Structures are given as C-alpha cells and as structure tokens.
PDB file of C-alpha atoms in Angstrom:
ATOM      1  CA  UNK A   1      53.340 121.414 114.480  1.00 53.00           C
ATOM      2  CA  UNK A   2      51.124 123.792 112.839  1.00 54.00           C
ATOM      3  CA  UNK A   3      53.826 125.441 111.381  1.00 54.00           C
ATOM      4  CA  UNK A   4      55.630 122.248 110.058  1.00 53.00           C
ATOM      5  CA  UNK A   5      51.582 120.893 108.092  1.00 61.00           C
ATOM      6  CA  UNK A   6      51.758 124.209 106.653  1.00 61.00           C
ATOM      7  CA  UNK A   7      55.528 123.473 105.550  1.00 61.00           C
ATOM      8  CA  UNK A   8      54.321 120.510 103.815  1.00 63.00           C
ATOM      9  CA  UNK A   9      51.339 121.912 102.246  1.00 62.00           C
ATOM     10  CA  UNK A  10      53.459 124.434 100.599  1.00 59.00           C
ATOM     11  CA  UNK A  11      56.171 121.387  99.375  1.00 56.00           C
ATOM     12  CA  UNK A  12      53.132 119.311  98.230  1.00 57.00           C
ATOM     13  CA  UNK A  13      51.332 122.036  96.126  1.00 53.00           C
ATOM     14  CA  UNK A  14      54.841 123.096  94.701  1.00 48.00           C
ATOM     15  CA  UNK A  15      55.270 119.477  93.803  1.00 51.00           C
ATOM     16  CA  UNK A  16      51.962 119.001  92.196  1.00 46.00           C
ATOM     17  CA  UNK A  17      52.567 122.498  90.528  1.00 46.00           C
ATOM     18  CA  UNK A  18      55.591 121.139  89.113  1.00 45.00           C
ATOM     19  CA  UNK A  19      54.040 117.218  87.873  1.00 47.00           C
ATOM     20  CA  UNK A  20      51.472 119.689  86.124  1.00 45.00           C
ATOM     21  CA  UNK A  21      54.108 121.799  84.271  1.00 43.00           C
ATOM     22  CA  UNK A  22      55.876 118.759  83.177  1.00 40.00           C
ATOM     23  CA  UNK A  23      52.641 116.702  81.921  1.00 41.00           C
ATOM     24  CA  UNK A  24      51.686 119.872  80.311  1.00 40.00           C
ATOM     25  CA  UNK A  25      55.442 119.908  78.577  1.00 39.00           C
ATOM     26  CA  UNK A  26      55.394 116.211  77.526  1.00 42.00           C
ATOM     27  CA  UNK A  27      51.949 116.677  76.203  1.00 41.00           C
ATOM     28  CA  UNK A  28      53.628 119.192  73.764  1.00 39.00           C
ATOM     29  CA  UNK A  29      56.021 116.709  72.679  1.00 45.00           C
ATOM     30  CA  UNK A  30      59.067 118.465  74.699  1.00 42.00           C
ATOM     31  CA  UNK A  31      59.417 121.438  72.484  1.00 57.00           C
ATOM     32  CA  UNK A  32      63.215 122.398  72.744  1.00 66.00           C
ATOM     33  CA  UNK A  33      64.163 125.596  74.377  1.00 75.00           C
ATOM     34  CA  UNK A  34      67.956 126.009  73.109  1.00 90.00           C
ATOM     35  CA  UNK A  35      68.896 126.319  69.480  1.00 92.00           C
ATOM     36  CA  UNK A  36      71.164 122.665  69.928  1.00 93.00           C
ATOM     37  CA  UNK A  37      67.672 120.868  70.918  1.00 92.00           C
ATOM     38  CA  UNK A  38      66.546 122.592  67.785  1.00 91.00           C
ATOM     39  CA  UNK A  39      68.801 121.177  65.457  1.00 92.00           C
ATOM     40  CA  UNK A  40      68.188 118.213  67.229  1.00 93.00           C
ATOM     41  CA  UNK A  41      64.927 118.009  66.402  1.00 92.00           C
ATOM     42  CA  UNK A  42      65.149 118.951  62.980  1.00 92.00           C
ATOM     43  CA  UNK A  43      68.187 116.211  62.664  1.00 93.00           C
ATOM     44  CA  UNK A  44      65.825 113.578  63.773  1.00 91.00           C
ATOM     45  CA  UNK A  45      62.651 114.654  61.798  1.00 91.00           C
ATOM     46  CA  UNK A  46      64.193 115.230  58.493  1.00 93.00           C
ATOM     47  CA  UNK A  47      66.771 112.264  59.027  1.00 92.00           C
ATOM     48  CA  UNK A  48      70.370 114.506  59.126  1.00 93.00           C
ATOM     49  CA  UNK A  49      73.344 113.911  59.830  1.00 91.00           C
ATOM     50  CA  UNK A  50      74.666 116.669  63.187  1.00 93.00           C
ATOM     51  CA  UNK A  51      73.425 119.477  62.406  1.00 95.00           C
ATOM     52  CA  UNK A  52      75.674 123.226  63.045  1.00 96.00           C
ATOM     53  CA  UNK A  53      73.809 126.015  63.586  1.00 96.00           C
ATOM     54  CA  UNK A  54      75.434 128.635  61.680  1.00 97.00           C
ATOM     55  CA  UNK A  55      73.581 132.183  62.277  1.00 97.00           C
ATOM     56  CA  UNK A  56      70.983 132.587  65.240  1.00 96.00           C
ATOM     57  CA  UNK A  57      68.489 135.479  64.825  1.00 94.00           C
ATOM     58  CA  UNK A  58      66.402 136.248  67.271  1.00 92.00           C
ATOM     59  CA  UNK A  59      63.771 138.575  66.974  1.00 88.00           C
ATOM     60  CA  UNK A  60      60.122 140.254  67.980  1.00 88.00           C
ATOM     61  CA  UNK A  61      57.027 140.362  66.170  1.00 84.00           C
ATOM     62  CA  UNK A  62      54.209 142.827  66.926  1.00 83.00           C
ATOM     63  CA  UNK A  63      50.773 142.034  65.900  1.00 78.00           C
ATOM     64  CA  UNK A  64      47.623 144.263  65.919  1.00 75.00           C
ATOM     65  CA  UNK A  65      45.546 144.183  69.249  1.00 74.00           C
ATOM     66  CA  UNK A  66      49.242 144.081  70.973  1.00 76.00           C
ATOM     67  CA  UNK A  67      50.341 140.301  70.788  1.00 81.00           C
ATOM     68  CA  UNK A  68      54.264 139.943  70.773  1.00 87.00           C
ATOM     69  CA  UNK A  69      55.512 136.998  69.710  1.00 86.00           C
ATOM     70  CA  UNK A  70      59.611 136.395  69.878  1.00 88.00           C
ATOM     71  CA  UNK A  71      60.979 134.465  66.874  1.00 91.00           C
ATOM     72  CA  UNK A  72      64.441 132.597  66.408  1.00 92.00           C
ATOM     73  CA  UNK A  73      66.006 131.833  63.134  1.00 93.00           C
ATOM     74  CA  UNK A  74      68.820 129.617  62.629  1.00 95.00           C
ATOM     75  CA  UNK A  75      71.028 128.894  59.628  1.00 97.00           C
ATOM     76  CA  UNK A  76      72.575 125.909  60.126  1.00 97.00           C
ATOM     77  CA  UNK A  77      74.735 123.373  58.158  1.00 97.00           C
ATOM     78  CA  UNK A  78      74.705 119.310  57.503  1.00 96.00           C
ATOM     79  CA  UNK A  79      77.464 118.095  55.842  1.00 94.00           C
ATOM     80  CA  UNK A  80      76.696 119.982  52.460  1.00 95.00           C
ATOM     81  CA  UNK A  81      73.121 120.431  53.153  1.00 97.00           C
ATOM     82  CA  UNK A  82      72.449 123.836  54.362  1.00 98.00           C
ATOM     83  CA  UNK A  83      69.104 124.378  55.996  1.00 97.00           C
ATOM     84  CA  UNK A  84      67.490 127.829  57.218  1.00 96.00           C
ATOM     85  CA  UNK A  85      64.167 127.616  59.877  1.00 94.00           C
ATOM     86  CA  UNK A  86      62.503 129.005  62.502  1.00 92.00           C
ATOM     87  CA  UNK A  87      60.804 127.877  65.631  1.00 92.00           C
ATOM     88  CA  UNK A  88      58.519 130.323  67.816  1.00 88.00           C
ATOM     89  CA  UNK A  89      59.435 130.786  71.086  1.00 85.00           C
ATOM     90  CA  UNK A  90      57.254 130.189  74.169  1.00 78.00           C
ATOM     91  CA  UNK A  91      57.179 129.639  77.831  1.00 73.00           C
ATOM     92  CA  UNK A  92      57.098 125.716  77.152  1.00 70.00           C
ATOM     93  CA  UNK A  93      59.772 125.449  74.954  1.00 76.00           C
ATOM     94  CA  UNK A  94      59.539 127.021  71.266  1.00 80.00           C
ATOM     95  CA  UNK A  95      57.627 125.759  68.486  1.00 85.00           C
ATOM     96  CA  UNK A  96      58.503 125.084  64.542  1.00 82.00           C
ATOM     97  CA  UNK A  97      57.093 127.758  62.636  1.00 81.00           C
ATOM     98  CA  UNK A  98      55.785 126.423  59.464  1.00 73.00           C
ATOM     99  CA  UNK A  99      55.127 129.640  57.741  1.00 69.00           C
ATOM    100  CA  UNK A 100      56.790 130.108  54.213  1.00 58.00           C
ATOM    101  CA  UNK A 101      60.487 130.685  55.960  1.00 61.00           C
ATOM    102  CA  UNK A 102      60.843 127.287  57.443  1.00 73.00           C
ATOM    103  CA  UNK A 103      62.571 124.613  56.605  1.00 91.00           C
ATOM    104  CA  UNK A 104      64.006 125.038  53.563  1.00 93.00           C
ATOM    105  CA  UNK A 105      66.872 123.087  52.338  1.00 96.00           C
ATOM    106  CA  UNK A 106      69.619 123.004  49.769  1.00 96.00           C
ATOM    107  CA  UNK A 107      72.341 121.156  48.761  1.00 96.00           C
ATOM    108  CA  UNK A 108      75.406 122.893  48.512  1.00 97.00           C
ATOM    109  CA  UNK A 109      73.605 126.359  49.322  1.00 98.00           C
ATOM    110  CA  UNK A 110      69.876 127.394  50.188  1.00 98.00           C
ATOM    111  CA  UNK A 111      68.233 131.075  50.490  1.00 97.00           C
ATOM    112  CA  UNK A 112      64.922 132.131  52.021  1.00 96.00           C
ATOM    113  CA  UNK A 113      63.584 135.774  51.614  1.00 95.00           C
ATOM    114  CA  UNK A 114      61.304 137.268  54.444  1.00 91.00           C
ATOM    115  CA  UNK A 115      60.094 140.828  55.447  1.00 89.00           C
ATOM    116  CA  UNK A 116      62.979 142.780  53.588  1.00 93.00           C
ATOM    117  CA  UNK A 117      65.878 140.943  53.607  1.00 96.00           C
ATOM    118  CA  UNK A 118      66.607 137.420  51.472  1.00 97.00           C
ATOM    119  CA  UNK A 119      68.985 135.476  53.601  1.00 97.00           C
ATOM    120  CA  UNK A 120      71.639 132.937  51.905  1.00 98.00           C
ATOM    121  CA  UNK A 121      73.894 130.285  53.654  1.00 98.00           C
ATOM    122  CA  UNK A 122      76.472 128.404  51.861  1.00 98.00           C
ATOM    123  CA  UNK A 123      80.153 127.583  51.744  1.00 97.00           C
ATOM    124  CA  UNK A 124      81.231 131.690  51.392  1.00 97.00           C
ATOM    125  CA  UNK A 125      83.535 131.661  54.291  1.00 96.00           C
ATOM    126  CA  UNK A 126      86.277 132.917  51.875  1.00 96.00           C
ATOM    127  CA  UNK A 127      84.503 135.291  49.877  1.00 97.00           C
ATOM    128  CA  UNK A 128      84.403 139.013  50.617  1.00 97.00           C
ATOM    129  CA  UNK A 129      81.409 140.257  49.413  1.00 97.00           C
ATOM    130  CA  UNK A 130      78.573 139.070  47.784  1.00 98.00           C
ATOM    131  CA  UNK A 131      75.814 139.892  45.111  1.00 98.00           C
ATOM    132  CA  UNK A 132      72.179 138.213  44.577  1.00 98.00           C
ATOM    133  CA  UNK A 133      70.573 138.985  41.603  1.00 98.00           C
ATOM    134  CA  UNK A 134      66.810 137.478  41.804  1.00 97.00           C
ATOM    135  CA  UNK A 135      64.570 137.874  38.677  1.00 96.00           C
ATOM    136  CA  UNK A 136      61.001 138.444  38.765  1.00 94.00           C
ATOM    137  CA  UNK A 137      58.719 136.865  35.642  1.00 91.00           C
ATOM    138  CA  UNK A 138      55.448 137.006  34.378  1.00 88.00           C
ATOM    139  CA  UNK A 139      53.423 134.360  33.113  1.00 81.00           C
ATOM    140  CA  UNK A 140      54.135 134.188  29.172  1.00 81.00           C
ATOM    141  CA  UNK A 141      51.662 135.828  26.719  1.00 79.00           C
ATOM    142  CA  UNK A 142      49.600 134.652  23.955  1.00 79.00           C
ATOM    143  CA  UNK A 143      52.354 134.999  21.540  1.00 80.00           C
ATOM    144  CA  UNK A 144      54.861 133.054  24.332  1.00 74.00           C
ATOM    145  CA  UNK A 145      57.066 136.346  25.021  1.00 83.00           C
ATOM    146  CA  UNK A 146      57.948 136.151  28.688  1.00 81.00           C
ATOM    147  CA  UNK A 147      58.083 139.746  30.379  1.00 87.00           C
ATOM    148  CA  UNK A 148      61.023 139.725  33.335  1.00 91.00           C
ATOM    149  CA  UNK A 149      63.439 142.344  35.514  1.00 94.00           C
ATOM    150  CA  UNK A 150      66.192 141.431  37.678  1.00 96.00           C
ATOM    151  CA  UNK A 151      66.908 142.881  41.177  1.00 97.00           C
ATOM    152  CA  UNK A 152      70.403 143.587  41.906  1.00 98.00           C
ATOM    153  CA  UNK A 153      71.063 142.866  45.663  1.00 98.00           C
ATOM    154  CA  UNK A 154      74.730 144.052  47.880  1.00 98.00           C
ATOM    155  CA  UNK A 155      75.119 141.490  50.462  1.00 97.00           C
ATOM    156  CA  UNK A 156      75.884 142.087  54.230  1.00 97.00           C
ATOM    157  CA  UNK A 157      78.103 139.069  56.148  1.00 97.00           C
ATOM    158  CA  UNK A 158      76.078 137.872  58.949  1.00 97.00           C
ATOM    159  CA  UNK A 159      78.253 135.201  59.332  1.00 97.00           C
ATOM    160  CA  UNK A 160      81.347 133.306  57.963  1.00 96.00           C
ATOM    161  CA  UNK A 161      78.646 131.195  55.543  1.00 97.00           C
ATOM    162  CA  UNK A 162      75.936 133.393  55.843  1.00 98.00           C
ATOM    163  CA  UNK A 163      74.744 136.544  54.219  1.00 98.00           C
ATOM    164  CA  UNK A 164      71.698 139.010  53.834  1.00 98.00           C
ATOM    165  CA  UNK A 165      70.511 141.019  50.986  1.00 98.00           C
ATOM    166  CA  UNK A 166      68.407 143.259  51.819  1.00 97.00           C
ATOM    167  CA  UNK A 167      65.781 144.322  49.370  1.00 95.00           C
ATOM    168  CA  UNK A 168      62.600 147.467  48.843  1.00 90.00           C
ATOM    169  CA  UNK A 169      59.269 146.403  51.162  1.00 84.00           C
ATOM    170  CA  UNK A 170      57.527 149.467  49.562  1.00 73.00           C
ATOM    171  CA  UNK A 171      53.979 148.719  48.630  1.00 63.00           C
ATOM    172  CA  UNK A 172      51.669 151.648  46.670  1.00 62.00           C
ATOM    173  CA  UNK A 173      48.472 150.382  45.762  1.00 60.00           C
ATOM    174  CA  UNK A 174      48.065 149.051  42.296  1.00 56.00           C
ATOM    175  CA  UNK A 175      45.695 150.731  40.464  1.00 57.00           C
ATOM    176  CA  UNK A 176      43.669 148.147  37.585  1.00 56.00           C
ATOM    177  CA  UNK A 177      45.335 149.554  34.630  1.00 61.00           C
ATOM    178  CA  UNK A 178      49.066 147.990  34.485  1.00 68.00           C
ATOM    179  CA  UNK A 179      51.859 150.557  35.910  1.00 77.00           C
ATOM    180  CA  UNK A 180      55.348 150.089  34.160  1.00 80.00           C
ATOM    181  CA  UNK A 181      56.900 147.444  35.541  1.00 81.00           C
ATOM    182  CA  UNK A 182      60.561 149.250  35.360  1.00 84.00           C
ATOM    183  CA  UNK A 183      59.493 151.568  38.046  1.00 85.00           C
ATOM    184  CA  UNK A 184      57.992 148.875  40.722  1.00 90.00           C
ATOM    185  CA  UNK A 185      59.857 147.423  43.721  1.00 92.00           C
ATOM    186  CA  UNK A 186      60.514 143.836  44.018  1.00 94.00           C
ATOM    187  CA  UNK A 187      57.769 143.504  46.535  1.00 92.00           C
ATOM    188  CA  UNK A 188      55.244 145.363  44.174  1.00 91.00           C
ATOM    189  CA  UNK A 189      56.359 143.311  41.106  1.00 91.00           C
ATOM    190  CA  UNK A 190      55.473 140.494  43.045  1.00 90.00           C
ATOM    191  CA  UNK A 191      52.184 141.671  43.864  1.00 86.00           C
ATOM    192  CA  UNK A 192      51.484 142.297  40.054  1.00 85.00           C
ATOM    193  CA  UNK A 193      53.035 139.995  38.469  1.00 87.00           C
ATOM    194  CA  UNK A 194      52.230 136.459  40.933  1.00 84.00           C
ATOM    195  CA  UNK A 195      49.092 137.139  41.665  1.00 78.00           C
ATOM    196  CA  UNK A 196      45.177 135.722  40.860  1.00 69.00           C
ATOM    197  CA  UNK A 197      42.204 136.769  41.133  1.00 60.00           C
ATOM    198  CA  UNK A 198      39.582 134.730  43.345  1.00 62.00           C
ATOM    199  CA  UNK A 199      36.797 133.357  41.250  1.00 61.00           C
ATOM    200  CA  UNK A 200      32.927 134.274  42.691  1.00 55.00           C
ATOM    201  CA  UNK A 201      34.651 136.932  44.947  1.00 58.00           C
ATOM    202  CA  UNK A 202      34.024 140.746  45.112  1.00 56.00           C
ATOM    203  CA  UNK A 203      36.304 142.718  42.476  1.00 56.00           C
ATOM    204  CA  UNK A 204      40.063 142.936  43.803  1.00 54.00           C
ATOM    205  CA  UNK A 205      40.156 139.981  45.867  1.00 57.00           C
ATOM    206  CA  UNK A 206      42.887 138.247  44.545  1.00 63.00           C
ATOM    207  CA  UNK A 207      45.368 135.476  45.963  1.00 58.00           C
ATOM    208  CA  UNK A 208      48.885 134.936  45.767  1.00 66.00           C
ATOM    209  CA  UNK A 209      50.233 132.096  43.582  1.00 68.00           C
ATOM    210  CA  UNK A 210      52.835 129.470  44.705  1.00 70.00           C
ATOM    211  CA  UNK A 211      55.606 131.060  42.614  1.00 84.00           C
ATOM    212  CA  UNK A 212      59.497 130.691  42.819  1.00 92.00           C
ATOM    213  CA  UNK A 213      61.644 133.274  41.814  1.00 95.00           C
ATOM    214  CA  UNK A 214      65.369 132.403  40.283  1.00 97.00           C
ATOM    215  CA  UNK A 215      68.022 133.531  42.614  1.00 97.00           C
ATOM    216  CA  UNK A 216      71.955 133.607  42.176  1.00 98.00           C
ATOM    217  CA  UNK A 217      74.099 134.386  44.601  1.00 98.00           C
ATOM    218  CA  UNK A 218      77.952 135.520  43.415  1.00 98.00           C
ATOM    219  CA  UNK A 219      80.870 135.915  45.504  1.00 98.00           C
ATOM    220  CA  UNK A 220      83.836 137.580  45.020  1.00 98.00           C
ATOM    221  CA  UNK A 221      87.462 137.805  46.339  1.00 97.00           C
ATOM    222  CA  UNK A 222      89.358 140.723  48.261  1.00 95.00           C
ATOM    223  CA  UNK A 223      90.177 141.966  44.302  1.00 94.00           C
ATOM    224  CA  UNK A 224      87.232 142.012  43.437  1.00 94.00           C
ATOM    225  CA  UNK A 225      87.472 138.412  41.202  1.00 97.00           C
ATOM    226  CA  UNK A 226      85.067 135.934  41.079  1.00 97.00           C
ATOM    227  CA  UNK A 227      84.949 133.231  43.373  1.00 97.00           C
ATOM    228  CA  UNK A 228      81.968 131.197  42.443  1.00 97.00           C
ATOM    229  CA  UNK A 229      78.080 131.490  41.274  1.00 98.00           C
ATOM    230  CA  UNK A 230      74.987 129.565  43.021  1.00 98.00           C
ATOM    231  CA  UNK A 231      71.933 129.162  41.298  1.00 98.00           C
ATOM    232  CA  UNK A 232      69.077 129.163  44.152  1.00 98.00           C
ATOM    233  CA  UNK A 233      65.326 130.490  44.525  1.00 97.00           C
ATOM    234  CA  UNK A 234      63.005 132.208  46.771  1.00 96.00           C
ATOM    235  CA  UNK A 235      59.280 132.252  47.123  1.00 93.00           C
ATOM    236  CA  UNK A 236      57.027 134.934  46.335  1.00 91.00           C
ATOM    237  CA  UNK A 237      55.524 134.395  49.344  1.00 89.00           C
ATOM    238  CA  UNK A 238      58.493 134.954  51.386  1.00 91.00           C
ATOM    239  CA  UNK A 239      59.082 138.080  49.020  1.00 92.00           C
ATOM    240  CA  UNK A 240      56.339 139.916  50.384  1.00 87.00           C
ATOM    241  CA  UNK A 241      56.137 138.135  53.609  1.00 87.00           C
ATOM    242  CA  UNK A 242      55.811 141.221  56.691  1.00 83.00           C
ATOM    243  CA  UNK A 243      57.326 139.373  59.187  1.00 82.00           C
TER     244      UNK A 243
END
C-alpha cells in the first residue's frame, strides 16, 4: 500500500509538472517549435497566403559572459512574395526575432544582409550563378554632388531560389580626419558614411542612421548570358550587423 501512495504521488506531481509546463507555454502564446508552425505564424500575422519555406539556417550565437543563443533563419516563398526571418529558439518553442533581419518582404524578390553575408531569395531556380552589386552613398554636399562606390558581390546557391553573397566584416578604427573612401570595406563605408553624431554626448559617440542601400541582384545562364536583373535593398544596419 505504501508502495502504491508513493506510485501516485509520483503520477500526481508529474501531472502537475506537466499542467505547469503547458500554462507556462500558452502564456507565451504557443511559440512554434518547427519551421511549418513558423510559417504558420507568420501566414496568419502578416495575412499570407501558404507559406514554403525555402532555405532553413540554423545557427549559434555566442555572447560575452558565455550566453549561447541558437538562431533559425528561413527563406520562404508566398505566391510571389518572398519573405526572409528569423525566430530564436528556446526550450518553449522559439521566438520571432525582431532585430534588423526579420521580416522583410518583397514582391517578386527580397534580400537581407547580416554579419557577412547578404542573403537573396527570388525566382533564380534556373540561373547559374549570380552577382549583387550594392552601392554605398553619402549624403549630398553643399554643392548637391553625391559621393558613392559599388561593391561587387559572387553569389553562392544555397538553394534552388536562394543565394548568399558574402561580403568584407573588416572594421579599423576611423580616425576623425576622412580616410579615402576607395580603400574602405563595405562594412567601414557604412560606418563612415551612415553615421551621426549624438548631440550633448562625449566626442565620438555617434549613432547609426536608418539608411537603405540599393541592391541588384543579376543572374546569368550556363553561357554566361543574362537571365534577368532585380532591383532590391539592404539596411545599413544589417550591413554591419555581428550576428
């Protein structure tokens, strides 16, 4: 008998264990734990028709003090809406991540950049390579000349409509007299060029503006012909995002 109370201690506490877990999960708003209950919650929060994920990355993150944090990013399609986001994952279910990378959409095509790499999903199952040129500008001058420089980018297939292009994270510190800009990397034209300087804060505290730089995405044919041209953008911030 003893035996058999202790029996249904250990069933009751399990069950009570278990009623806890799940109010904790609902309390969340059942966060999905697969990428289909992903799409499924981005189909019914931005109003989409199915949504098919496309390109599933899944990665670690490790911040300082020693927090690891696993990320998955999905590229998915919607009719001719493409979409690219990414949800944090967690031991109740993973989490949108509304950093800079997610959502962003685009009809007919979209791209994101983040840490390194500028990621592009569109309809390139037939092409064989690809090329993304994205152009960096300052604000104009006094006399209205606008300075710019383009970044030529070789693409890498991820994925029948999805492709990166990797790019320089290099980062020397700026000194206060203006470097050539010729000689920069993308990520340190960024930090030049899209930048501002806090007002009523020490010297050198400065702020990144909300810029978008013009990217366009070419692909090209097993001769090396032309296929077709998007015109997209990324942020800055994503540009010189670290993670």
């Amino acid at each position: 008998m003893r035996h058999w109370n202790r029996g249904r201690k250990t069933v009751r506490n399990f069950l009570v264990a278990l009623l806890l877990l799940f109010l904790l999960y609902a309390s969340q708003g059942f966060p999905p734990y697969t990428v289909e209950g992903m799409c499924r919650q981005m189909q019914h929060d931005y109003l989409l028709e199915e949504l098919e994920p496309l390109y599933v990355q899944r990665h670690w993150v490790r911040f300082s003090g020693g927090k690891s944090v696993r990320y998955t990013t999905v590229a998915a399609r919607s009719g001719e809406t493409y979409t690219i986001f990414r949800y944090q994952d967690g031991l109740l279910g993973s989490h949108r991540d509304w950093s800079d990378l997610s959502p962003v959409f685009g009809e007919g095509a979209v791209a994101t950049a983040r840490a390194g790499t500028i990621y592009a999903a569109g309809p390139f199952a037939e092409a064989a390579s690809a090329v993304a040129v994205v152009r960096a500008e300052k604000d104009p001058e006094p006399n209205g000349k606008v300075r710019s420089r383009e970044f030529t980018l070789a693409g890498t297939r991820l994925a029948d409509q999805v492709f990166a292009f990797p790019y320089e994270m290099n980062r020397h510190p700026l000194a206060d007299e203006e470097p050539d800009y010729r000689e920069l990397s993308l990520t340190e034209l960024v930090d030049l060029w899209y930048r501002r300087m806090v007002r009523d804060e020490a010297p050198g505290t400065y702020f990144l503006r909300d810029g978008e730089l013009p990217c366009t995405v070419t692909l090209y044919g097993e001769s090396g012909e032309t296929l077709e041209t998007f015109s997209l953008t990324v942020t800055a911030g994503g540009i010189r995002s670290q993670w």
